[in-house]
Coordinates of C-alpha atoms in Angstrom, one line a residue:
Chain A
X1 CA 0.0 0.0 0.0
X2 CA 1.3 3.5 -0.9
X3 CA 1.9 5.7 2.1
X4 CA 3.4 9.1 3.1
X5 CA 5.1 7.9 6.3
X6 CA 8.7 8.5 5.0
X7 CA 7.7 12.0 3.7
X8 CA 6.1 12.9 7.0
X9 CA 9.0 11.5 9.0
X10 CA 11.7 13.3 7.1
X11 CA 9.8 16.5 7.2
X12 CA 10.2 16.4 11.0
X13 CA 13.9 15.5 10.7
X14 CA 13.3 12.1 12.4
X15 CA 15.3 9.0 11.8
X16 CA 13.6 5.7 11.4
X17 CA 14.7 4.7 14.9
X18 CA 13.2 8.0 16.3
X19 CA 9.8 7.2 14.7
X20 CA 10.1 3.6 15.8
X21 CA 10.6 4.6 19.4
X22 CA 7.6 7.0 19.2
X23 CA 5.2 4.4 17.9
X24 CA 6.7 1.5 19.9
X25 CA 7.7 -0.7 17.0
X26 CA 11.1 -1.8 15.7
X27 CA 13.2 0.2 13.2
X28 CA 12.7 -2.7 10.8
X29 CA 8.9 -2.4 11.1
X30 CA 9.2 1.4 10.2
X31 CA 11.3 0.5 7.2
X32 CA 8.9 -2.2 6.1
X33 CA 6.0 0.2 6.3
X34 CA 7.8 3.0 4.4
X35 CA 8.7 0.6 1.6
X36 CA 5.2 -0.8 1.4
X37 CA 6.4 -4.3 2.4
X38 CA 4.2 -4.3 5.5
X39 CA 0.7 -2.9 5.8
X40 CA 0.2 -1.8 9.4
X41 CA -2.7 -2.9 11.5
X42 CA -5.6 -0.5 12.1
X43 CA -4.3 0.1 15.7
X44 CA -0.8 1.0 14.4
X45 CA -2.2 3.1 11.6
X46 CA -4.2 5.1 14.1
X47 CA -1.0 5.5 16.3
X48 CA 0.9 6.8 13.3
X49 CA -1.9 9.2 12.2
X50 CA -2.2 10.6 15.7
X51 CA 1.6 11.1 16.0
X52 CA 1.6 13.1 12.7
X53 CA -1.6 14.9 13.8
X54 CA -3.6 13.9 10.7
X55 CA -6.0 11.2 9.5
X56 CA -5.3 7.7 8.3
X57 CA -6.6 8.5 4.8
X58 CA -4.1 11.4 4.6
X59 CA -1.2 8.9 5.1
X60 CA -2.3 5.6 3.6
X61 CA -3.8 5.2 0.1
X62 CA -4.8 1.7 -1.1
X63 CA -5.7 3.0 -4.6
X64 CA -2.4 4.6 -5.5
Chain B
X1 CA -1.0 -3.2 26.8
X2 CA -0.2 0.4 27.6
X3 CA 1.6 2.2 24.9
X4 CA 4.2 4.9 25.6
X5 CA 3.3 8.5 25.1
X6 CA 4.5 9.4 21.6
X7 CA 5.4 12.9 22.8
X8 CA 7.3 11.8 25.9
X9 CA 10.4 13.6 26.9
X10 CA 12.5 10.5 26.3
X11 CA 13.9 10.6 22.7
X12 CA 12.4 8.1 20.3
X13 CA 15.8 6.7 19.4
X14 CA 16.4 5.9 23.1
X15 CA 13.0 4.3 23.4
X16 CA 13.7 2.2 20.3
X17 CA 17.0 1.0 21.9
X18 CA 15.2 0.1 25.1
X19 CA 12.6 -1.8 23.1
X20 CA 15.3 -3.6 21.2
X21 CA 17.0 -4.6 24.5
X22 CA 13.7 -5.9 25.7
X23 CA 13.4 -8.2 22.6
X24 CA 17.0 -9.5 23.0
X25 CA 16.4 -10.1 26.7
X26 CA 13.3 -12.1 26.0
X27 CA 15.2 -14.2 23.5
X28 CA 18.5 -14.6 25.3
X29 CA 17.4 -15.5 28.8
X30 CA 15.3 -18.6 27.9
X31 CA 18.1 -19.5 25.3
X32 CA 20.8 -19.3 28.0
X33 CA 18.6 -21.3 30.4
X34 CA 18.1 -24.0 27.7
X35 CA 21.8 -24.2 27.0
X36 CA 22.5 -24.6 30.7
X37 CA 20.0 -27.4 31.0
X38 CA 21.3 -29.2 27.9
X39 CA 24.9 -28.8 29.2
X40 CA 23.9 -30.3 32.6
X41 CA 22.1 -33.1 30.8
X42 CA 25.2 -33.8 28.6
X43 CA 27.4 -34.0 31.7
X44 CA 25.0 -36.3 33.4
X45 CA 24.5 -38.7 30.5
X46 CA 27.9 -38.6 29.0
X47 CA 26.6 -37.4 25.7
X48 CA 23.8 -35.5 24.0
X49 CA 20.3 -36.5 25.2
X50 CA 19.5 -37.7 21.6
X51 CA 22.7 -39.8 21.2
X52 CA 23.6 -40.7 24.7
X53 CA 24.5 -44.4 25.2
X54 CA 22.2 -46.5 27.2
X55 CA 18.6 -46.0 28.3
X56 CA 17.4 -42.7 29.8
X57 CA 15.7 -43.1 33.1
X58 CA 11.9 -42.4 32.8
X59 CA 11.9 -40.0 35.8
X60 CA 14.8 -38.0 34.2
X61 CA 13.0 -38.0 30.8
X62 CA 9.8 -36.6 32.4
X63 CA 11.5 -33.9 34.4
X64 CA 13.6 -32.9 31.3
X65 CA 10.4 -32.7 29.2
X66 CA 8.6 -30.5 31.9
X67 CA 11.6 -28.2 32.2
X68 CA 12.0 -27.8 28.5
X69 CA 8.2 -27.1 28.1
X70 CA 8.3 -24.6 30.9
X71 CA 11.3 -22.7 29.5
X72 CA 9.6 -22.7 26.1
X73 CA 6.4 -21.3 27.5
X74 CA 8.1 -18.6 29.5
X75 CA 10.3 -17.7 26.5
X76 CA 7.2 -17.6 24.2
X77 CA 5.3 -15.3 26.6
X78 CA 8.2 -12.9 27.0
X79 CA 8.9 -12.9 23.3
X80 CA 5.3 -12.3 22.4
X81 CA 5.1 -9.3 24.8
X82 CA 8.3 -7.8 23.3
X83 CA 7.8 -8.1 19.6
X84 CA 5.8 -5.8 17.2
X85 CA 3.3 -6.7 14.6
X86 CA 5.8 -6.9 11.7
X87 CA 7.9 -9.4 13.5
X88 CA 4.8 -11.3 14.6
X89 CA 3.8 -11.6 10.9
X90 CA 7.4 -12.8 10.0
X91 CA 7.1 -15.4 12.8
X92 CA 3.6 -16.5 11.5
X93 CA 5.0 -17.0 8.0
X94 CA 8.1 -18.8 9.3
X95 CA 5.9 -21.2 11.3
X96 CA 3.6 -21.8 8.4
X97 CA 6.4 -22.7 6.1
X98 CA 8.0 -24.8 8.8
X99 CA 4.7 -26.7 9.3
X100 CA 4.3 -27.4 5.6
X101 CA 7.9 -28.5 5.3
X102 CA 7.5 -30.9 8.2
X103 CA 4.2 -32.4 6.9
X104 CA 5.4 -32.6 3.3
X105 CA 8.8 -34.1 4.1
X106 CA 7.3 -36.6 6.5
X107 CA 4.9 -37.9 3.9
X108 CA 7.5 -38.1 1.2
X109 CA 10.1 -39.7 3.4
X110 CA 7.6 -42.2 4.8
X111 CA 6.4 -43.3 1.3
X112 CA 10.0 -43.6 -0.1
X113 CA 11.1 -45.5 3.0
X114 CA 8.2 -47.9 2.8
X115 CA 9.0 -48.5 -0.9
X116 CA 12.6 -49.1 0.2
X117 CA 13.8 -46.4 -2.2
X118 CA 15.7 -44.6 0.6
X119 CA 17.0 -45.6 4.0
X120 CA 15.0 -44.4 7.1
X121 CA 15.6 -40.8 8.0
X122 CA 16.0 -39.7 11.6
X123 CA 13.1 -37.6 13.0
X124 CA 15.6 -35.2 14.3
X125 CA 17.0 -34.6 10.8
X126 CA 13.5 -33.9 9.6
X127 CA 12.8 -31.6 12.5
X128 CA 16.0 -29.6 11.8
X129 CA 14.9 -29.3 8.1
X130 CA 11.6 -27.9 9.1
X131 CA 13.3 -25.6 11.6
X132 CA 15.8 -24.4 8.9
X133 CA 12.9 -23.6 6.5
X134 CA 11.1 -21.8 9.3
X135 CA 14.2 -19.7 10.2
X136 CA 15.0 -18.8 6.6
X137 CA 11.4 -17.6 5.9
X138 CA 11.3 -15.6 9.2
X139 CA 14.6 -13.8 8.4
X140 CA 13.5 -13.1 4.8
X141 CA 10.2 -11.5 6.0
X142 CA 11.8 -9.7 8.8
X143 CA 14.9 -8.1 7.1
X144 CA 14.1 -8.1 3.3

């Protein structure tokens, strides 16, 4: 699934490890999400959206 | 499970390191305990439990099985609490492939052995084959 996680993360100047710590997953999980190899669960998607202060639809797009 | 505050004063990278340490601790402690048990068994039997000469005493076998099951349960509980959903998915895929490898190889080996095409294969060898398939799949899913 296409997503804007990397774009939002880099805009804040965070490393993958920094984001991983903030959403309580491993750095590998952040990398897998950013590269589209892992689609996060609804719970994790909500956590990511809240962290970036936006909605899930603004970050994840299953039709791109 | 309570999640940490994403805007906590502790830097994310530090929290990621603490989290990683939790995962390693969950994996290493039961692993070290298992090695200690197997070493003690080896000293007591004069060889590996699977290749030791002579018959194993039933009481010893039962106690050994309970200890191994207990360590496995504690380890699985700790590990499950420490991992994230991406690793959980990698483990599920690893286990699925390991299961199919075990079932398929058992059926093939049994049939070929019954037809006397091949010599009987040790169940430990087949378990190791399934384990190897499981580990390779897990690593590929986790770190690709």
